[in-house]
Coordinates of C-alpha atoms in Angstrom, one line a residue:
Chain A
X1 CA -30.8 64.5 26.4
X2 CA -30.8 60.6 27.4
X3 CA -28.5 58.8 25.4
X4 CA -28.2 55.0 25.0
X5 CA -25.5 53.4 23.6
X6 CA -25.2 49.7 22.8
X7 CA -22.1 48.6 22.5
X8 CA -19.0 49.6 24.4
X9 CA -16.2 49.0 22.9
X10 CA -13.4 52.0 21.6
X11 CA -15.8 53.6 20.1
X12 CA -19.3 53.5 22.2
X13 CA -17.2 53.9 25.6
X14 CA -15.4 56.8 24.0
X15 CA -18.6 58.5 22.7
X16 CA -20.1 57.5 26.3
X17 CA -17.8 59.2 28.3
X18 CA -17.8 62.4 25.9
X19 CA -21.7 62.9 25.9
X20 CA -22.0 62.7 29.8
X21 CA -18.8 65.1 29.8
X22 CA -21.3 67.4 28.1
X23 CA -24.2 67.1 30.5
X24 CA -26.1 64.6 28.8
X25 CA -27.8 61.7 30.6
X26 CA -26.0 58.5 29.4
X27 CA -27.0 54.4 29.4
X28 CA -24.6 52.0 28.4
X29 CA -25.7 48.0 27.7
X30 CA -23.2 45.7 27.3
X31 CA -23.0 42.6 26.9
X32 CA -19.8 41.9 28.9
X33 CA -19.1 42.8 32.0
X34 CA -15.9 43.4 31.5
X35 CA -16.3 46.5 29.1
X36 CA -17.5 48.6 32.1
X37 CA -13.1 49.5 32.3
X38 CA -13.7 51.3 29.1
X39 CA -16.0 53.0 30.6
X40 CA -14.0 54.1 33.8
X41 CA -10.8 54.0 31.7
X42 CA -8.3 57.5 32.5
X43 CA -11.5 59.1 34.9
X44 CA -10.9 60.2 38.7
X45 CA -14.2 59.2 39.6
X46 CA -15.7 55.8 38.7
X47 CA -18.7 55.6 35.6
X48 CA -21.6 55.5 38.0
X49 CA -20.2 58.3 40.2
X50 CA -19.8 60.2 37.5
X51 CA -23.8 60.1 37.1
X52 CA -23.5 57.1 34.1
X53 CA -25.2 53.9 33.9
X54 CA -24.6 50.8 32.5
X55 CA -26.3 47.4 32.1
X56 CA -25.0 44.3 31.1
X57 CA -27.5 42.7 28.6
X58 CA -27.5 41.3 25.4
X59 CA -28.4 44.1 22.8
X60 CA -31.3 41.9 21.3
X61 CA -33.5 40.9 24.2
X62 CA -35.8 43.0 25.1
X63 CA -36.0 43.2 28.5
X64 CA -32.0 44.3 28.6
X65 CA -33.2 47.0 26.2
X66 CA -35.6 48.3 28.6
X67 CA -33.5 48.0 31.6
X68 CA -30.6 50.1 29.9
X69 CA -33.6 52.7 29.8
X70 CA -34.4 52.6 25.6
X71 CA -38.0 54.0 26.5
X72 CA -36.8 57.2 28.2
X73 CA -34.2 57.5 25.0
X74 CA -33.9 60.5 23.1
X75 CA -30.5 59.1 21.3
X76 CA -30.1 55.9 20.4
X77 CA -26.2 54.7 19.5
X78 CA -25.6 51.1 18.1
X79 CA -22.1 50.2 18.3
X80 CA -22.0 46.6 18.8
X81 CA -19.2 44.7 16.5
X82 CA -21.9 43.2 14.9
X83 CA -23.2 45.2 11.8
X84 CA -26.1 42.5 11.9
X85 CA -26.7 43.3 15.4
X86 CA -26.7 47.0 14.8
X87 CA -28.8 47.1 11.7
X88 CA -31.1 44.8 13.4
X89 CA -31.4 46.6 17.3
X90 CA -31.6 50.2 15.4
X91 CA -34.4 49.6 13.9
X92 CA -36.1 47.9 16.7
X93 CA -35.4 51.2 18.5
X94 CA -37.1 53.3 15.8
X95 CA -40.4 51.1 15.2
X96 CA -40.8 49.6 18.6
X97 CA -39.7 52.3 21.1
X98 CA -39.8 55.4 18.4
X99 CA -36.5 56.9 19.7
X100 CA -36.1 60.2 17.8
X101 CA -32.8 59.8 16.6
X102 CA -31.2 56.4 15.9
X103 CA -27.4 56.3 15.0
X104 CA -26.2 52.9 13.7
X105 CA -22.3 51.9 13.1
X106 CA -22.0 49.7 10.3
X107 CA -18.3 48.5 9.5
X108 CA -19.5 47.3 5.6
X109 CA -20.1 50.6 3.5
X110 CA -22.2 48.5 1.2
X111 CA -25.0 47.7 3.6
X112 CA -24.3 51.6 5.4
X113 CA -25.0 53.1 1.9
X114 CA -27.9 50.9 1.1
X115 CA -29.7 51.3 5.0
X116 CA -28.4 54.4 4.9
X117 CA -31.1 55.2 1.6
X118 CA -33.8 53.8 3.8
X119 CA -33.9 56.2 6.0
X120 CA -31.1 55.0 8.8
X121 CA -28.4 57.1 10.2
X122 CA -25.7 54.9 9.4
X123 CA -22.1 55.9 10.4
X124 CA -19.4 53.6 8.6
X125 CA -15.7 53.4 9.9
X126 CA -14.2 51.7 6.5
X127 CA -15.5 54.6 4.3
X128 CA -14.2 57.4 7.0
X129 CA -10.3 55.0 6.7
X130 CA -10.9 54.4 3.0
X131 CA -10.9 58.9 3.0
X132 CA -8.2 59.4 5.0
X133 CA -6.0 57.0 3.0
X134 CA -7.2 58.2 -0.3
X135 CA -6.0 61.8 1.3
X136 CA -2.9 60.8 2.5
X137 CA -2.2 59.1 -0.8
X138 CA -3.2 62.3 -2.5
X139 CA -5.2 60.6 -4.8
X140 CA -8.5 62.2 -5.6
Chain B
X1 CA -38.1 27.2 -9.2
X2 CA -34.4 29.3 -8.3
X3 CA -33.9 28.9 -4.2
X4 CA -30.9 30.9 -2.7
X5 CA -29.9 29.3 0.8
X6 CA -28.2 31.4 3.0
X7 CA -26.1 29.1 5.5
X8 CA -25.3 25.5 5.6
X9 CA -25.9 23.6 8.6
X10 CA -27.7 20.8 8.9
X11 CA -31.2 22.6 7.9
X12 CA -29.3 24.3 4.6
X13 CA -27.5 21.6 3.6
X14 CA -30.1 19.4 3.4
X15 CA -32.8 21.7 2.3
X16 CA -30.2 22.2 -0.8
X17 CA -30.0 18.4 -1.1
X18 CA -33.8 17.9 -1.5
X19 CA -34.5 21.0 -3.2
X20 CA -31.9 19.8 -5.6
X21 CA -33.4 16.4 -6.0
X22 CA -36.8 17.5 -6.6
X23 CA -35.4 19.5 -9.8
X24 CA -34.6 22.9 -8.4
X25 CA -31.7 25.2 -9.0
X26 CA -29.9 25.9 -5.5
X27 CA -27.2 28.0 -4.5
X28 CA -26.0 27.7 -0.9
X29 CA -24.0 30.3 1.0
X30 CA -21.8 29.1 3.8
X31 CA -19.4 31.7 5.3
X32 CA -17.3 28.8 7.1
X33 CA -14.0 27.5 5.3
X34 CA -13.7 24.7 5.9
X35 CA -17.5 23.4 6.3
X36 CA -18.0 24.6 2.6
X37 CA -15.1 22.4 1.3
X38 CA -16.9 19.4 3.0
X39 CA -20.1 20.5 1.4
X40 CA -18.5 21.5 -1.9
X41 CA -17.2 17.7 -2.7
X42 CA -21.2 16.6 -2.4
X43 CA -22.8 19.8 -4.0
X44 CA -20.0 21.0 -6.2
X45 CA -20.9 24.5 -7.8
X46 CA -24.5 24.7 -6.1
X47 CA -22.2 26.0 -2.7
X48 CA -20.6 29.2 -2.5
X49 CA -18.3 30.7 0.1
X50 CA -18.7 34.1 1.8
X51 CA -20.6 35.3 4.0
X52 CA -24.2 36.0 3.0
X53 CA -24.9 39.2 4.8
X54 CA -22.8 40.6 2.6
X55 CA -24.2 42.3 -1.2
X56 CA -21.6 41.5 -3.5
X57 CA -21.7 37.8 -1.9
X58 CA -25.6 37.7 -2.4
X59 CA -25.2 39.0 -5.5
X60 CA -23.0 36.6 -6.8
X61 CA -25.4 34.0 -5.8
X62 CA -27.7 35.3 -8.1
X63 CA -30.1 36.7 -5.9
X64 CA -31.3 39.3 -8.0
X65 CA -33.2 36.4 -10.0
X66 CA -34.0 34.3 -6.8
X67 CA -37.7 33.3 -6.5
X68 CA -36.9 32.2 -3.1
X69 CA -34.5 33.0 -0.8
X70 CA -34.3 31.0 2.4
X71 CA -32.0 32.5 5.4
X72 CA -31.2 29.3 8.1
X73 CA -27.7 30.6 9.8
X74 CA -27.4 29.6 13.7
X75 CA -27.6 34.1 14.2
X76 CA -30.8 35.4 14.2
X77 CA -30.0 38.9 13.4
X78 CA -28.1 37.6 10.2
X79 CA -31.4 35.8 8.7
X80 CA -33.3 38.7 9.6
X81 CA -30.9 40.7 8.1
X82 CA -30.5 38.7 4.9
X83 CA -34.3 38.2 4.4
X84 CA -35.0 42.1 4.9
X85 CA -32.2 42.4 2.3
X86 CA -33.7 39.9 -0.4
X87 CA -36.9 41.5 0.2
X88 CA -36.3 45.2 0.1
X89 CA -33.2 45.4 -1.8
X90 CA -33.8 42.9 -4.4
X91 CA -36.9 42.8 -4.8
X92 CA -37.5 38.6 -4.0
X93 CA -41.2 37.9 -3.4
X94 CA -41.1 34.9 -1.0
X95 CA -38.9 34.5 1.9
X96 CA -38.2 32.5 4.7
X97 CA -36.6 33.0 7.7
X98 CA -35.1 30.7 10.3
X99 CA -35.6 31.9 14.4
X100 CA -33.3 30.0 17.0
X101 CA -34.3 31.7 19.7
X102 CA -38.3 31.7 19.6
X103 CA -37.6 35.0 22.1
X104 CA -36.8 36.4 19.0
X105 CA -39.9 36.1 16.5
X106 CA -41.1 39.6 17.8
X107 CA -38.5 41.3 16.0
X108 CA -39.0 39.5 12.2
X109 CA -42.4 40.4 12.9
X110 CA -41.8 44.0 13.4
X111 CA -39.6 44.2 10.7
X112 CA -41.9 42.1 8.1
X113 CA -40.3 39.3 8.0
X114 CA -42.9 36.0 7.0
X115 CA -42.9 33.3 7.4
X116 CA -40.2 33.0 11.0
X117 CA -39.8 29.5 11.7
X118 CA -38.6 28.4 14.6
X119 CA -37.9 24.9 15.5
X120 CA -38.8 25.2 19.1
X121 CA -42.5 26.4 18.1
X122 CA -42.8 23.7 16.0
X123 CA -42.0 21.3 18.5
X124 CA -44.1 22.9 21.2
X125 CA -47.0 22.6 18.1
X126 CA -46.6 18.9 18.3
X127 CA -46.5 18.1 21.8
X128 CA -49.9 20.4 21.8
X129 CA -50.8 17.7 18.8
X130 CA -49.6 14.7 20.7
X131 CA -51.3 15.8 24.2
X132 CA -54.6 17.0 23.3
X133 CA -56.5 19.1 25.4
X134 CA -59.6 20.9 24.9
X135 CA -57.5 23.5 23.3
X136 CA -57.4 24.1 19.8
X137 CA -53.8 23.3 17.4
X138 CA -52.8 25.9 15.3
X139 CA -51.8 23.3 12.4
X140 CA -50.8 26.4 10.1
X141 CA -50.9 30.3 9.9
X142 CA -50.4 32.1 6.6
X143 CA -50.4 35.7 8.2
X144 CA -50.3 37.4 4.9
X145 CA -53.1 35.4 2.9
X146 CA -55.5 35.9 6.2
X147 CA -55.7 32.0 7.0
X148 CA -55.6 29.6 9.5
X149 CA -55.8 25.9 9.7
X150 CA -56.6 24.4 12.8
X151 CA -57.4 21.2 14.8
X152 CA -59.8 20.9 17.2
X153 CA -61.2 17.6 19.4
X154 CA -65.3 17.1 19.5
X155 CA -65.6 16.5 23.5
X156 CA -68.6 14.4 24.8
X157 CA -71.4 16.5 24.7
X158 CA -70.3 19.5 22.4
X159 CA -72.8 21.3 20.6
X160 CA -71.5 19.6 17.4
X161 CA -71.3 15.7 18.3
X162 CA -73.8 13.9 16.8
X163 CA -74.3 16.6 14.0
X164 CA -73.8 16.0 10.4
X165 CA -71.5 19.2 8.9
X166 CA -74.3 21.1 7.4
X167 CA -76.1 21.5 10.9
X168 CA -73.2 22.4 12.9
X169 CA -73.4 26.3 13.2
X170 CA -70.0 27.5 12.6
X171 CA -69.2 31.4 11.8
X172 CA -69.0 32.8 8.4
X173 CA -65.5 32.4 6.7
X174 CA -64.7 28.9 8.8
X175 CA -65.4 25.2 6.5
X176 CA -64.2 22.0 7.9
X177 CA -61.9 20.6 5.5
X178 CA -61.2 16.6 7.1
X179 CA -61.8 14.6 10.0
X180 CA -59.9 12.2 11.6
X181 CA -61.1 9.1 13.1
X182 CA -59.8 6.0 14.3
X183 CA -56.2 7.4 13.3
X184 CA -57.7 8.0 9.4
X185 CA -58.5 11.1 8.2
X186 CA -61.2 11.4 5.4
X187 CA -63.0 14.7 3.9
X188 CA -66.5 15.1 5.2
X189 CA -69.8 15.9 2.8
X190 CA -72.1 18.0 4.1
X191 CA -74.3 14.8 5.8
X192 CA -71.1 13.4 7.0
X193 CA -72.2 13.3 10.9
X194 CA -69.2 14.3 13.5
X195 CA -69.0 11.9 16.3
X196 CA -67.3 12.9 19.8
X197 CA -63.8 12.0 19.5
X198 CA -63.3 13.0 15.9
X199 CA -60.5 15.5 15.3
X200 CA -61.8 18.4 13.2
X201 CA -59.4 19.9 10.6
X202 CA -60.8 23.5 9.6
X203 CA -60.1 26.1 7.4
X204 CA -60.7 29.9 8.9
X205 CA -60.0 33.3 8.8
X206 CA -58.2 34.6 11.7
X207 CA -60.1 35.8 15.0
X208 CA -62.8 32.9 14.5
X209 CA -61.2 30.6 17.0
X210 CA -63.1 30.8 19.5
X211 CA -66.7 31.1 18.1
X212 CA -65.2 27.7 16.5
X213 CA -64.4 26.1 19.9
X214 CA -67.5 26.7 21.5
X215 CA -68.7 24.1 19.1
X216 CA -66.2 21.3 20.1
X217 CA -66.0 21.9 23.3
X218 CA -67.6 20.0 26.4
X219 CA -70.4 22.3 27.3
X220 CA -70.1 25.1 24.7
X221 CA -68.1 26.9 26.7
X222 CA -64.3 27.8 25.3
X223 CA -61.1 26.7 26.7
X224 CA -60.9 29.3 29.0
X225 CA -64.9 28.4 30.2

């Protein structure tokens, strides 16, 4: 599978570095130069050797989109820290570019449940901490 | 009329003020402190803190009764975001949504969003206004309602100088609405005659533009002829 990820922070480096550890082609875009060290972060060989690629783009222009590769995309992984951002380039990626499967994080569980109902993948941090606390409260 | 405004910068804060004078019940979001302190001592309740991408902020603005909601924020994906929101979530029937960047207008048109308006269009539109050339103006463009108002100067020689409005053969769903001459602009009758010079104003559905220029144009030909 190719996989693009926007966004590379903890999370979108992380999940970056653990889908090409599984064979898959990976893309990153970034905005920031400087978030390519996530990327290489605790690895013998550096991202690119590894077989990664990254682009430093902004997540909402288009030709940064295609550079990072979003037409050959099978996966497509917002994880900006902008739920704006996300919400907006995830669904560019499923009208526009029709990638088959469009992940979006989106920090506000109000807006995750509500895009979530129309038809978004939506993955949402708060509601995942909000879980584990209520568990390690022990209340129901 | 109820008008929620989503940010308040110079374009929010005003459109509140004038919306407000002309009788209408505002509410203006701001997500920043200390700008909607400033704002509140003018505006008092018609100003709200929090951030308007947010539901329970929205919905304490009242949008769920908004006939217009209006999202002009300096972040384009937040007044997409906002107006895709009003739309789909509550249901608001008229929108509008600020672009900064004009690069961005593609994506409120994928997504719906109508009418985008973006400052650097409109100034681009006026320049085209101010420096005529044997192009057309787009003066307006109401995607939804299938209409188009336009501009057009009669060159020396176009098929249509000299002719009065009846006898100028324009396509089917196109009417010229005023002309302007000599800086005033009056609305023709049908024997009004159309002089070279004269700035025509029409009314068309879209896709008749240039079956309309070949009319005003030098030798019948279009701009690109």
């Amino acid at each position: 599978m190719f996989v693009l990820i926007v966004g590379a922070g903890r999370v979108g480096s992380t999940i970056a570095r653990l889908a090409l550890a599984a064979g898959h082609e990976v893309s990153v875009l970034d905005e920031d130069p400087l978030s390519h060290e996530r990327l290489d972060e605790g690895q013998t060989t550096s991202w690119e050797d590894a077989g990664g690629r990254f682009t430093v783009g902004h997540a909402i222009e288009i030709e940064a989109l295609e550079e990072a590769g979003i037409n050959e995309a099978d996966v497509f992984i917002a994880s900006t820290n902008g739920d704006n951002t996300n919400l907006v380039i995830a669904q560019i990626a499923q009208r526009k570019f029709e990638v088959d499967r469009v992940i979006v994080r989106v920090m506000d569980p109000a807006r995750a449940s509500w895009y979530s109902h129309q038809g978004l993948h939506t993955i949402c941090p708060t509601s995942a901490a909000i879980a584990e606390f209520k568990t390690a409260l022990e209340i129901a | 009329m109820y008008v929620v405004i989503a940010g308040a910068g110079k374009v929010g804060w005003n459109l509140a003020r004038e919306l407000i004078g002309k009788g209408h019940e505002v509410t203006l979001l701001e997500n920043n402190r200390r700008r909607y302190l400033t704002i509140e001592e003018e505006l008092e309740h018609a100003v709200q803190y929090g951030d308007a991408s947010e539901l329970w902020v929205l919905e304490r603005g009242g949008i769920q009764r908004a006939d217009l909601v209006i999202a002009v924020t300096g972040d384009d994906e937040d007044n997409l975001l906002i107006c895709q929101i009003a739309r789909e979530k509550y249901l608001c029937e008229r929108i509008i949504a600020r672009v900064n960047n004009p690069r961005n207008l593609q994506w409120f048109k994928l997504l719906g969003i109508q009418p985008a308006v973006s400052a650097t269009d409109l100034i681009l539109r006026l320049i085209e206004h101010e420096v005529p050339s044997y192009g057309l103006v787009h003066l307006l463009d109401l995607p939804a309602e299938q209409l188009e108002i336009i501009e057009v100067e009669v060159a020396a020689g176009a098929p249509a100088a000299g002719k009065s409005v009846e006898q100028i053969d324009l396509p089917e769903g196109s009417l010229i609405i005023s002309v302007l001459r000599g800086g005033k602009g009056f609305v023709p009758k049908a024997d009004t005659v159309v002089e070279a010079g004269d700035e025509v104003l029409l009314v068309l559905d879209p896709g008749l533009e240039e079956a309309i220029t070949k009319q005003f144009a030098p030798d019948g030909l279009g701009p690109s002829g």
